[in-house]
């Protein structure tokens, strides 16, 4: 972990859906180049938390600063923020009416105003990096799930984001496709990208995480480097959770 | 196997309850049955009445070949007017319908309220009354001629129906598409333009065909303010010739021809927008 100001800083975040509290007093920070893996049982608020980081959800109380931008509902800076913070979804959310190449270039061209030729050159470069350079002219529905998710990763990379958020990127995939996506993510970690991943792929977490976070009931229960997190977790809940998922 | 995970597409629910009745094969069948029934009873009844069929006098109202050359007849000219009127009104209805749909989806209190009031007023006014309002009330105020008043009236009337088609189609696009668009920094307008509207076309084409057909059919009502379209031409010819059976059969057939051609044309477009 590097010094200096954190690139993501959350202070006392709360999030309510109506009267239901999904996030409860979240305090955390992520530094530039840091890789954070968040895990926890279903419904613990993992998605809600990282969706707050790119303002897909708005926190109800507390303070959140991402890449120097204070995030709050109605902020004029939200679109600029989202250009800096890429997001990869469980269900890919590719644009089915556009080819792979168009999926990758529409953001740079329409949002970042990059010239078309340059955007396409970049797109080809990133497709290379996610190991599917030959699929540029296909439509998403013609690709396997693993390939679609790699296109989704490339789509975020094409925006030249400085931070990448992953929300269970492999949990909608057939088992034989999980590794091809994780490999791409490990490669991305090697480039020094700041990453916040919600995932239950503990092998991946061990390999790339600088920091592990365990959430339950909308709270951060435990924060620790992976060596400590996997061998001697402090809380009982975290221990039980790890036992359960490492069994498989 | 990977297909099972692609949830980008949501099966469209029928956007309007009348979908089945408005579907092309069903409407053709109903149309033919009704026409057949009318034709038979008319023929039967006309024999009893001693009606004097004069079909040989009809072609001149479609077109004539004289020494001065080829000339379209009154029915053909009326048809052109009907098509013009329907097309302009449909374009107006599309634009207005999209605006009303976007207002309703905007989440803005004022936008939603304006859209709802518009919908309630238009939907609860008979088309004929709406036409009278446009021609006899708004007409003198805004100096509208009967043709313009007709276009505005039909446009407004169908905008209400079309806005519901837009709304249903936009709602049929998977919510993940909005998130995908937002996550790469698109504004709401960009998300609509580049991501959501192009995908919703697929959902709106079938009901939109129905609306186009309805537009052509309901345009006949402007004959009550004597706009020189197909139905008015029919009435004029009858008042000159008393051939009411021949004329109304011909007019009905012309409408049928137009609406069938429309449906066929749109089914070609639909194929283009089918799942890739
Ligand atoms: N839009 C919403 N409206 C109401 N409640 C919601 C909404 N989104 C999430 N929740 C609730 O908030 C809680 C946290 O949801 P969240 O999706 O963040 O959990 P998660 O940790 O990502 O779970 P999972 O592992 O199942 O994805 C859940 O109880 C969920 O039911
Ligand atoms: Mg989740």
JSON list of N, CA and C in Angstrom, two decimals, chain B residues 18-82:
[
{"chain": "B", "resi": 18, "resn": "UNK", "atom": "N", "xyz": [-54.63, -5.11, -26.70]},
{"chain": "B", "resi": 18, "resn": "UNK", "atom": "CA", "xyz": [-55.24, -5.41, -27.99]},
{"chain": "B", "resi": 18, "resn": "UNK", "atom": "C", "xyz": [-54.30, -6.06, -28.98]},
{"chain": "B", "resi": 19, "resn": "UNK", "atom": "N", "xyz": [-53.09, -6.41, -28.51]},
{"chain": "B", "resi": 19, "resn": "UNK", "atom": "CA", "xyz": [-52.09, -6.95, -29.42]},
{"chain": "B", "resi": 19, "resn": "UNK", "atom": "C", "xyz": [-52.60, -8.08, -30.30]},
{"chain": "B", "resi": 20, "resn": "UNK", "atom": "N", "xyz": [-53.28, -9.05, -29.67]},
{"chain": "B", "resi": 20, "resn": "UNK", "atom": "CA", "xyz": [-53.68, -10.23, -30.41]},
{"chain": "B", "resi": 20, "resn": "UNK", "atom": "C", "xyz": [-54.71, -9.87, -31.46]},
{"chain": "B", "resi": 21, "resn": "UNK", "atom": "N", "xyz": [-55.70, -9.06, -31.04]},
{"chain": "B", "resi": 21, "resn": "UNK", "atom": "CA", "xyz": [-56.73, -8.65, -32.00]},
{"chain": "B", "resi": 21, "resn": "UNK", "atom": "C", "xyz": [-56.13, -7.82, -33.13]},
{"chain": "B", "resi": 22, "resn": "UNK", "atom": "N", "xyz": [-55.06, -7.09, -32.83]},
{"chain": "B", "resi": 22, "resn": "UNK", "atom": "CA", "xyz": [-54.49, -6.21, -33.84]},
{"chain": "B", "resi": 22, "resn": "UNK", "atom": "C", "xyz": [-53.46, -6.94, -34.70]},
{"chain": "B", "resi": 23, "resn": "UNK", "atom": "N", "xyz": [-53.13, -8.20, -34.35]},
{"chain": "B", "resi": 23, "resn": "UNK", "atom": "CA", "xyz": [-52.09, -8.88, -35.11]},
{"chain": "B", "resi": 23, "resn": "UNK", "atom": "C", "xyz": [-52.58, -9.08, -36.55]},
{"chain": "B", "resi": 24, "resn": "UNK", "atom": "N", "xyz": [-51.61, -9.09, -37.46]},
{"chain": "B", "resi": 24, "resn": "UNK", "atom": "CA", "xyz": [-51.97, -9.02, -38.88]},
{"chain": "B", "resi": 24, "resn": "UNK", "atom": "C", "xyz": [-52.86, -10.17, -39.35]},
{"chain": "B", "resi": 25, "resn": "UNK", "atom": "N", "xyz": [-52.48, -11.43, -39.09]},
{"chain": "B", "resi": 25, "resn": "UNK", "atom": "CA", "xyz": [-53.33, -12.51, -39.62]},
{"chain": "B", "resi": 25, "resn": "UNK", "atom": "C", "xyz": [-54.74, -12.45, -39.07]},
{"chain": "B", "resi": 26, "resn": "UNK", "atom": "N", "xyz": [-54.85, -12.15, -37.77]},
{"chain": "B", "resi": 26, "resn": "UNK", "atom": "CA", "xyz": [-56.17, -12.10, -37.15]},
{"chain": "B", "resi": 26, "resn": "UNK", "atom": "C", "xyz": [-57.01, -10.98, -37.77]},
{"chain": "B", "resi": 27, "resn": "UNK", "atom": "N", "xyz": [-56.38, -9.82, -37.94]},
{"chain": "B", "resi": 27, "resn": "UNK", "atom": "CA", "xyz": [-57.19, -8.72, -38.47]},
{"chain": "B", "resi": 27, "resn": "UNK", "atom": "C", "xyz": [-57.58, -8.95, -39.92]},
{"chain": "B", "resi": 28, "resn": "UNK", "atom": "N", "xyz": [-56.70, -9.60, -40.69]},
{"chain": "B", "resi": 28, "resn": "UNK", "atom": "CA", "xyz": [-57.07, -9.89, -42.08]},
{"chain": "B", "resi": 28, "resn": "UNK", "atom": "C", "xyz": [-58.26, -10.84, -42.10]},
{"chain": "B", "resi": 29, "resn": "UNK", "atom": "N", "xyz": [-58.18, -11.88, -41.27]},
{"chain": "B", "resi": 29, "resn": "UNK", "atom": "CA", "xyz": [-59.26, -12.86, -41.25]},
{"chain": "B", "resi": 29, "resn": "UNK", "atom": "C", "xyz": [-60.58, -12.20, -40.90]},
{"chain": "B", "resi": 30, "resn": "UNK", "atom": "N", "xyz": [-60.54, -11.38, -39.82]},
{"chain": "B", "resi": 30, "resn": "UNK", "atom": "CA", "xyz": [-61.77, -10.72, -39.40]},
{"chain": "B", "resi": 30, "resn": "UNK", "atom": "C", "xyz": [-62.29, -9.83, -40.53]},
{"chain": "B", "resi": 31, "resn": "UNK", "atom": "N", "xyz": [-61.38, -9.09, -41.12]},
{"chain": "B", "resi": 31, "resn": "UNK", "atom": "CA", "xyz": [-61.75, -8.17, -42.20]},
{"chain": "B", "resi": 31, "resn": "UNK", "atom": "C", "xyz": [-62.44, -8.94, -43.33]},
{"chain": "B", "resi": 32, "resn": "UNK", "atom": "N", "xyz": [-61.79, -10.05, -43.75]},
{"chain": "B", "resi": 32, "resn": "UNK", "atom": "CA", "xyz": [-62.35, -10.81, -44.87]},
{"chain": "B", "resi": 32, "resn": "UNK", "atom": "C", "xyz": [-63.71, -11.39, -44.52]},
{"chain": "B", "resi": 33, "resn": "UNK", "atom": "N", "xyz": [-63.83, -11.91, -43.30]},
{"chain": "B", "resi": 33, "resn": "UNK", "atom": "CA", "xyz": [-65.11, -12.48, -42.87]},
{"chain": "B", "resi": 33, "resn": "UNK", "atom": "C", "xyz": [-66.21, -11.43, -42.93]},
{"chain": "B", "resi": 34, "resn": "UNK", "atom": "N", "xyz": [-65.89, -10.27, -42.36]},
{"chain": "B", "resi": 34, "resn": "UNK", "atom": "CA", "xyz": [-66.89, -9.21, -42.31]},
{"chain": "B", "resi": 34, "resn": "UNK", "atom": "C", "xyz": [-67.26, -8.76, -43.72]},
{"chain": "B", "resi": 35, "resn": "UNK", "atom": "N", "xyz": [-66.24, -8.52, -44.54]},
{"chain": "B", "resi": 35, "resn": "UNK", "atom": "CA", "xyz": [-66.49, -8.08, -45.91]},
{"chain": "B", "resi": 35, "resn": "UNK", "atom": "C", "xyz": [-67.31, -9.13, -46.66]},
{"chain": "B", "resi": 36, "resn": "UNK", "atom": "N", "xyz": [-66.91, -10.39, -46.46]},
{"chain": "B", "resi": 36, "resn": "UNK", "atom": "CA", "xyz": [-67.60, -11.48, -47.15]},
{"chain": "B", "resi": 36, "resn": "UNK", "atom": "C", "xyz": [-69.07, -11.50, -46.75]},
{"chain": "B", "resi": 37, "resn": "UNK", "atom": "N", "xyz": [-69.31, -11.37, -45.46]},
{"chain": "B", "resi": 37, "resn": "UNK", "atom": "CA", "xyz": [-70.68, -11.39, -44.96]},
{"chain": "B", "resi": 37, "resn": "UNK", "atom": "C", "xyz": [-71.49, -10.23, -45.57]},
{"chain": "B", "resi": 38, "resn": "UNK", "atom": "N", "xyz": [-70.87, -9.04, -45.50]},
{"chain": "B", "resi": 38, "resn": "UNK", "atom": "CA", "xyz": [-71.56, -7.87, -46.04]},
{"chain": "B", "resi": 38, "resn": "UNK", "atom": "C", "xyz": [-71.83, -8.05, -47.54]},
{"chain": "B", "resi": 39, "resn": "UNK", "atom": "N", "xyz": [-70.81, -8.53, -48.25]},
{"chain": "B", "resi": 39, "resn": "UNK", "atom": "CA", "xyz": [-70.94, -8.70, -49.70]},
{"chain": "B", "resi": 39, "resn": "UNK", "atom": "C", "xyz": [-72.10, -9.64, -50.00]},
{"chain": "B", "resi": 40, "resn": "UNK", "atom": "N", "xyz": [-72.13, -10.74, -49.25]},
{"chain": "B", "resi": 40, "resn": "UNK", "atom": "CA", "xyz": [-73.16, -11.73, -49.53]},
{"chain": "B", "resi": 40, "resn": "UNK", "atom": "C", "xyz": [-74.57, -11.17, -49.26]},
{"chain": "B", "resi": 41, "resn": "UNK", "atom": "N", "xyz": [-74.73, -10.59, -48.06]},
{"chain": "B", "resi": 41, "resn": "UNK", "atom": "CA", "xyz": [-76.06, -10.06, -47.72]},
{"chain": "B", "resi": 41, "resn": "UNK", "atom": "C", "xyz": [-76.43, -8.91, -48.66]},
{"chain": "B", "resi": 42, "resn": "UNK", "atom": "N", "xyz": [-75.41, -8.14, -49.02]},
{"chain": "B", "resi": 42, "resn": "UNK", "atom": "CA", "xyz": [-75.68, -7.02, -49.93]},
{"chain": "B", "resi": 42, "resn": "UNK", "atom": "C", "xyz": [-76.17, -7.55, -51.28]},
{"chain": "B", "resi": 43, "resn": "UNK", "atom": "N", "xyz": [-75.45, -8.57, -51.76]},
{"chain": "B", "resi": 43, "resn": "UNK", "atom": "CA", "xyz": [-75.82, -9.14, -53.06]},
{"chain": "B", "resi": 43, "resn": "UNK", "atom": "C", "xyz": [-77.23, -9.71, -53.00]},
{"chain": "B", "resi": 44, "resn": "UNK", "atom": "N", "xyz": [-77.46, -10.46, -51.92]},
{"chain": "B", "resi": 44, "resn": "UNK", "atom": "CA", "xyz": [-78.74, -11.10, -51.73]},
{"chain": "B", "resi": 44, "resn": "UNK", "atom": "C", "xyz": [-79.85, -10.05, -51.62]},
{"chain": "B", "resi": 45, "resn": "UNK", "atom": "N", "xyz": [-79.58, -9.07, -50.74]},
{"chain": "B", "resi": 45, "resn": "UNK", "atom": "CA", "xyz": [-80.56, -8.01, -50.50]},
{"chain": "B", "resi": 45, "resn": "UNK", "atom": "C", "xyz": [-80.78, -7.16, -51.74]},
{"chain": "B", "resi": 46, "resn": "UNK", "atom": "N", "xyz": [-79.69, -6.89, -52.44]},
{"chain": "B", "resi": 46, "resn": "UNK", "atom": "CA", "xyz": [-79.80, -6.01, -53.60]},
{"chain": "B", "resi": 46, "resn": "UNK", "atom": "C", "xyz": [-80.64, -6.66, -54.70]},
{"chain": "B", "resi": 47, "resn": "UNK", "atom": "N", "xyz": [-80.52, -8.00, -54.78]},
{"chain": "B", "resi": 47, "resn": "UNK", "atom": "CA", "xyz": [-81.34, -8.71, -55.77]},
{"chain": "B", "resi": 47, "resn": "UNK", "atom": "C", "xyz": [-82.82, -8.50, -55.44]},
{"chain": "B", "resi": 48, "resn": "UNK", "atom": "N", "xyz": [-83.09, -8.68, -54.12]},
{"chain": "B", "resi": 48, "resn": "UNK", "atom": "CA", "xyz": [-84.48, -8.52, -53.66]},
{"chain": "B", "resi": 48, "resn": "UNK", "atom": "C", "xyz": [-84.97, -7.09, -53.89]},
{"chain": "B", "resi": 49, "resn": "UNK", "atom": "N", "xyz": [-84.04, -6.12, -53.70]},
{"chain": "B", "resi": 49, "resn": "UNK", "atom": "CA", "xyz": [-84.38, -4.72, -53.88]},
{"chain": "B", "resi": 49, "resn": "UNK", "atom": "C", "xyz": [-84.50, -4.33, -55.35]},
{"chain": "B", "resi": 50, "resn": "UNK", "atom": "N", "xyz": [-83.93, -5.16, -56.19]},
{"chain": "B", "resi": 50, "resn": "UNK", "atom": "CA", "xyz": [-83.85, -4.81, -57.60]},
{"chain": "B", "resi": 50, "resn": "UNK", "atom": "C", "xyz": [-82.79, -3.76, -57.86]},
{"chain": "B", "resi": 51, "resn": "UNK", "atom": "N", "xyz": [-81.67, -3.84, -57.07]},
{"chain": "B", "resi": 51, "resn": "UNK", "atom": "CA", "xyz": [-80.59, -2.85, -57.24]},
{"chain": "B", "resi": 51, "resn": "UNK", "atom": "C", "xyz": [-79.97, -3.00, -58.62]},
{"chain": "B", "resi": 52, "resn": "UNK", "atom": "N", "xyz": [-79.67, -1.86, -59.21]},
{"chain": "B", "resi": 52, "resn": "UNK", "atom": "CA", "xyz": [-79.11, -1.86, -60.56]},
{"chain": "B", "resi": 52, "resn": "UNK", "atom": "C", "xyz": [-77.58, -1.72, -60.48]},
{"chain": "B", "resi": 53, "resn": "UNK", "atom": "N", "xyz": [-76.89, -2.86, -60.58]},
{"chain": "B", "resi": 53, "resn": "UNK", "atom": "CA", "xyz": [-75.42, -2.82, -60.47]},
{"chain": "B", "resi": 53, "resn": "UNK", "atom": "C", "xyz": [-74.82, -2.16, -61.70]},
{"chain": "B", "resi": 54, "resn": "UNK", "atom": "N", "xyz": [-73.90, -1.25, -61.46]},
{"chain": "B", "resi": 54, "resn": "UNK", "atom": "CA", "xyz": [-73.28, -0.58, -62.60]},
{"chain": "B", "resi": 54, "resn": "UNK", "atom": "C", "xyz": [-71.76, -0.56, -62.45]},
{"chain": "B", "resi": 55, "resn": "UNK", "atom": "N", "xyz": [-71.17, -1.70, -62.22]},
{"chain": "B", "resi": 55, "resn": "UNK", "atom": "CA", "xyz": [-69.72, -1.75, -61.99]},
{"chain": "B", "resi": 55, "resn": "UNK", "atom": "C", "xyz": [-68.93, -1.13, -63.14]},
{"chain": "B", "resi": 56, "resn": "UNK", "atom": "N", "xyz": [-69.51, -1.24, -64.34]},
{"chain": "B", "resi": 56, "resn": "UNK", "atom": "CA", "xyz": [-68.75, -0.73, -65.51]},
{"chain": "B", "resi": 56, "resn": "UNK", "atom": "C", "xyz": [-68.50, 0.78, -65.42]},
{"chain": "B", "resi": 57, "resn": "UNK", "atom": "N", "xyz": [-69.25, 1.47, -64.54]},
{"chain": "B", "resi": 57, "resn": "UNK", "atom": "CA", "xyz": [-69.02, 2.91, -64.43]},
{"chain": "B", "resi": 57, "resn": "UNK", "atom": "C", "xyz": [-67.94, 3.27, -63.41]},
{"chain": "B", "resi": 58, "resn": "UNK", "atom": "N", "xyz": [-67.46, 2.24, -62.67]},
{"chain": "B", "resi": 58, "resn": "UNK", "atom": "CA", "xyz": [-66.50, 2.54, -61.59]},
{"chain": "B", "resi": 58, "resn": "UNK", "atom": "C", "xyz": [-65.10, 2.92, -62.05]},
{"chain": "B", "resi": 59, "resn": "UNK", "atom": "N", "xyz": [-64.51, 2.19, -63.03]},
{"chain": "B", "resi": 59, "resn": "UNK", "atom": "CA", "xyz": [-63.10, 2.44, -63.35]},
{"chain": "B", "resi": 59, "resn": "UNK", "atom": "C", "xyz": [-62.75, 3.91, -63.60]},
{"chain": "B", "resi": 60, "resn": "UNK", "atom": "N", "xyz": [-63.65, 4.65, -64.17]},
{"chain": "B", "resi": 60, "resn": "UNK", "atom": "CA", "xyz": [-63.33, 6.07, -64.45]},
{"chain": "B", "resi": 60, "resn": "UNK", "atom": "C", "xyz": [-63.01, 6.86, -63.19]},
{"chain": "B", "resi": 61, "resn": "UNK", "atom": "N", "xyz": [-63.49, 6.37, -62.04]},
{"chain": "B", "resi": 61, "resn": "UNK", "atom": "CA", "xyz": [-63.18, 7.10, -60.80]},
{"chain": "B", "resi": 61, "resn": "UNK", "atom": "C", "xyz": [-61.80, 6.72, -60.25]},
{"chain": "B", "resi": 62, "resn": "UNK", "atom": "N", "xyz": [-61.24, 5.64, -60.81]},
{"chain": "B", "resi": 62, "resn": "UNK", "atom": "CA", "xyz": [-59.87, 5.29, -60.43]},
{"chain": "B", "resi": 62, "resn": "UNK", "atom": "C", "xyz": [-58.89, 6.01, -61.35]},
{"chain": "B", "resi": 63, "resn": "UNK", "atom": "N", "xyz": [-59.06, 5.80, -62.65]},
{"chain": "B", "resi": 63, "resn": "UNK", "atom": "CA", "xyz": [-58.26, 6.57, -63.61]},
{"chain": "B", "resi": 63, "resn": "UNK", "atom": "C", "xyz": [-58.97, 6.58, -64.95]},
{"chain": "B", "resi": 64, "resn": "UNK", "atom": "N", "xyz": [-58.56, 7.50, -65.82]},
{"chain": "B", "resi": 64, "resn": "UNK", "atom": "CA", "xyz": [-59.15, 7.55, -67.16]},
{"chain": "B", "resi": 64, "resn": "UNK", "atom": "C", "xyz": [-58.04, 7.69, -68.19]},
{"chain": "B", "resi": 65, "resn": "UNK", "atom": "N", "xyz": [-58.31, 7.11, -69.37]},
{"chain": "B", "resi": 65, "resn": "UNK", "atom": "CA", "xyz": [-57.41, 7.28, -70.51]},
{"chain": "B", "resi": 65, "resn": "UNK", "atom": "C", "xyz": [-58.22, 7.99, -71.58]},
{"chain": "B", "resi": 66, "resn": "UNK", "atom": "N", "xyz": [-57.96, 9.28, -71.75]},
{"chain": "B", "resi": 66, "resn": "UNK", "atom": "CA", "xyz": [-58.70, 10.00, -72.79]},
{"chain": "B", "resi": 66, "resn": "UNK", "atom": "C", "xyz": [-57.71, 10.49, -73.84]},
{"chain": "B", "resi": 67, "resn": "UNK", "atom": "N", "xyz": [-58.21, 11.28, -74.77]},
{"chain": "B", "resi": 67, "resn": "UNK", "atom": "CA", "xyz": [-57.33, 11.83, -75.81]},
{"chain": "B", "resi": 67, "resn": "UNK", "atom": "C", "xyz": [-56.26, 12.73, -75.18]},
{"chain": "B", "resi": 68, "resn": "UNK", "atom": "N", "xyz": [-56.63, 13.36, -74.06]},
{"chain": "B", "resi": 68, "resn": "UNK", "atom": "CA", "xyz": [-55.64, 14.24, -73.41]},
{"chain": "B", "resi": 68, "resn": "UNK", "atom": "C", "xyz": [-54.60, 13.44, -72.64]},
{"chain": "B", "resi": 69, "resn": "UNK", "atom": "N", "xyz": [-54.80, 12.10, -72.60]},
{"chain": "B", "resi": 69, "resn": "UNK", "atom": "CA", "xyz": [-53.80, 11.26, -71.95]},
{"chain": "B", "resi": 69, "resn": "UNK", "atom": "C", "xyz": [-54.33, 10.66, -70.66]},
{"chain": "B", "resi": 70, "resn": "UNK", "atom": "N", "xyz": [-53.40, 10.14, -69.88]},
{"chain": "B", "resi": 70, "resn": "UNK", "atom": "CA", "xyz": [-53.74, 9.44, -68.65]},
{"chain": "B", "resi": 70, "resn": "UNK", "atom": "C", "xyz": [-54.11, 10.42, -67.56]},
{"chain": "B", "resi": 71, "resn": "UNK", "atom": "N", "xyz": [-55.16, 10.08, -66.80]},
{"chain": "B", "resi": 71, "resn": "UNK", "atom": "CA", "xyz": [-55.54, 10.95, -65.70]},
{"chain": "B", "resi": 71, "resn": "UNK", "atom": "C", "xyz": [-56.03, 10.14, -64.52]},
{"chain": "B", "resi": 72, "resn": "UNK", "atom": "N", "xyz": [-55.55, 10.49, -63.33]},
{"chain": "B", "resi": 72, "resn": "UNK", "atom": "CA", "xyz": [-56.06, 9.82, -62.13]},
{"chain": "B", "resi": 72, "resn": "UNK", "atom": "C", "xyz": [-57.50, 10.23, -61.88]},
{"chain": "B", "resi": 73, "resn": "UNK", "atom": "N", "xyz": [-58.28, 9.26, -61.40]},
{"chain": "B", "resi": 73, "resn": "UNK", "atom": "CA", "xyz": [-59.67, 9.56, -61.08]},
{"chain": "B", "resi": 73, "resn": "UNK", "atom": "C", "xyz": [-59.82, 10.08, -59.66]},
{"chain": "B", "resi": 74, "resn": "UNK", "atom": "N", "xyz": [-61.07, 10.37, -59.29]},
{"chain": "B", "resi": 74, "resn": "UNK", "atom": "CA", "xyz": [-61.31, 10.97, -57.98]},
{"chain": "B", "resi": 74, "resn": "UNK", "atom": "C", "xyz": [-60.89, 10.08, -56.81]},
{"chain": "B", "resi": 75, "resn": "UNK", "atom": "N", "xyz": [-61.15, 8.78, -56.96]},
{"chain": "B", "resi": 75, "resn": "UNK", "atom": "CA", "xyz": [-60.80, 7.87, -55.86]},
{"chain": "B", "resi": 75, "resn": "UNK", "atom": "C", "xyz": [-59.29, 7.84, -55.66]},
{"chain": "B", "resi": 76, "resn": "UNK", "atom": "N", "xyz": [-58.56, 7.82, -56.78]},
{"chain": "B", "resi": 76, "resn": "UNK", "atom": "CA", "xyz": [-57.10, 7.81, -56.67]},
{"chain": "B", "resi": 76, "resn": "UNK", "atom": "C", "xyz": [-56.60, 9.09, -56.01]},
{"chain": "B", "resi": 77, "resn": "UNK", "atom": "N", "xyz": [-57.18, 10.22, -56.39]},
{"chain": "B", "resi": 77, "resn": "UNK", "atom": "CA", "xyz": [-56.76, 11.49, -55.79]},
{"chain": "B", "resi": 77, "resn": "UNK", "atom": "C", "xyz": [-57.10, 11.52, -54.30]},
{"chain": "B", "resi": 78, "resn": "UNK", "atom": "N", "xyz": [-58.28, 10.97, -53.99]},
{"chain": "B", "resi": 78, "resn": "UNK", "atom": "CA", "xyz": [-58.68, 10.89, -52.58]},
{"chain": "B", "resi": 78, "resn": "UNK", "atom": "C", "xyz": [-57.70, 10.02, -51.80]},
{"chain": "B", "resi": 79, "resn": "UNK", "atom": "N", "xyz": [-57.26, 8.94, -52.43]},
{"chain": "B", "resi": 79, "resn": "UNK", "atom": "CA", "xyz": [-56.31, 8.04, -51.77]},
{"chain": "B", "resi": 79, "resn": "UNK", "atom": "C", "xyz": [-55.00, 8.78, -51.47]},
{"chain": "B", "resi": 80, "resn": "UNK", "atom": "N", "xyz": [-54.53, 9.53, -52.46]},
{"chain": "B", "resi": 80, "resn": "UNK", "atom": "CA", "xyz": [-53.29, 10.27, -52.25]},
{"chain": "B", "resi": 80, "resn": "UNK", "atom": "C", "xyz": [-53.45, 11.22, -51.05]},
{"chain": "B", "resi": 81, "resn": "UNK", "atom": "N", "xyz": [-54.59, 11.88, -50.99]},
{"chain": "B", "resi": 81, "resn": "UNK", "atom": "CA", "xyz": [-54.84, 12.80, -49.88]},
{"chain": "B", "resi": 81, "resn": "UNK", "atom": "C", "xyz": [-54.86, 12.05, -48.55]},
{"chain": "B", "resi": 82, "resn": "UNK", "atom": "N", "xyz": [-55.53, 10.89, -48.54]},
{"chain": "B", "resi": 82, "resn": "UNK", "atom": "CA", "xyz": [-55.58, 10.08, -47.33]},
{"chain": "B", "resi": 82, "resn": "UNK", "atom": "C", "xyz": [-54.18, 9.70, -46.87]}
]
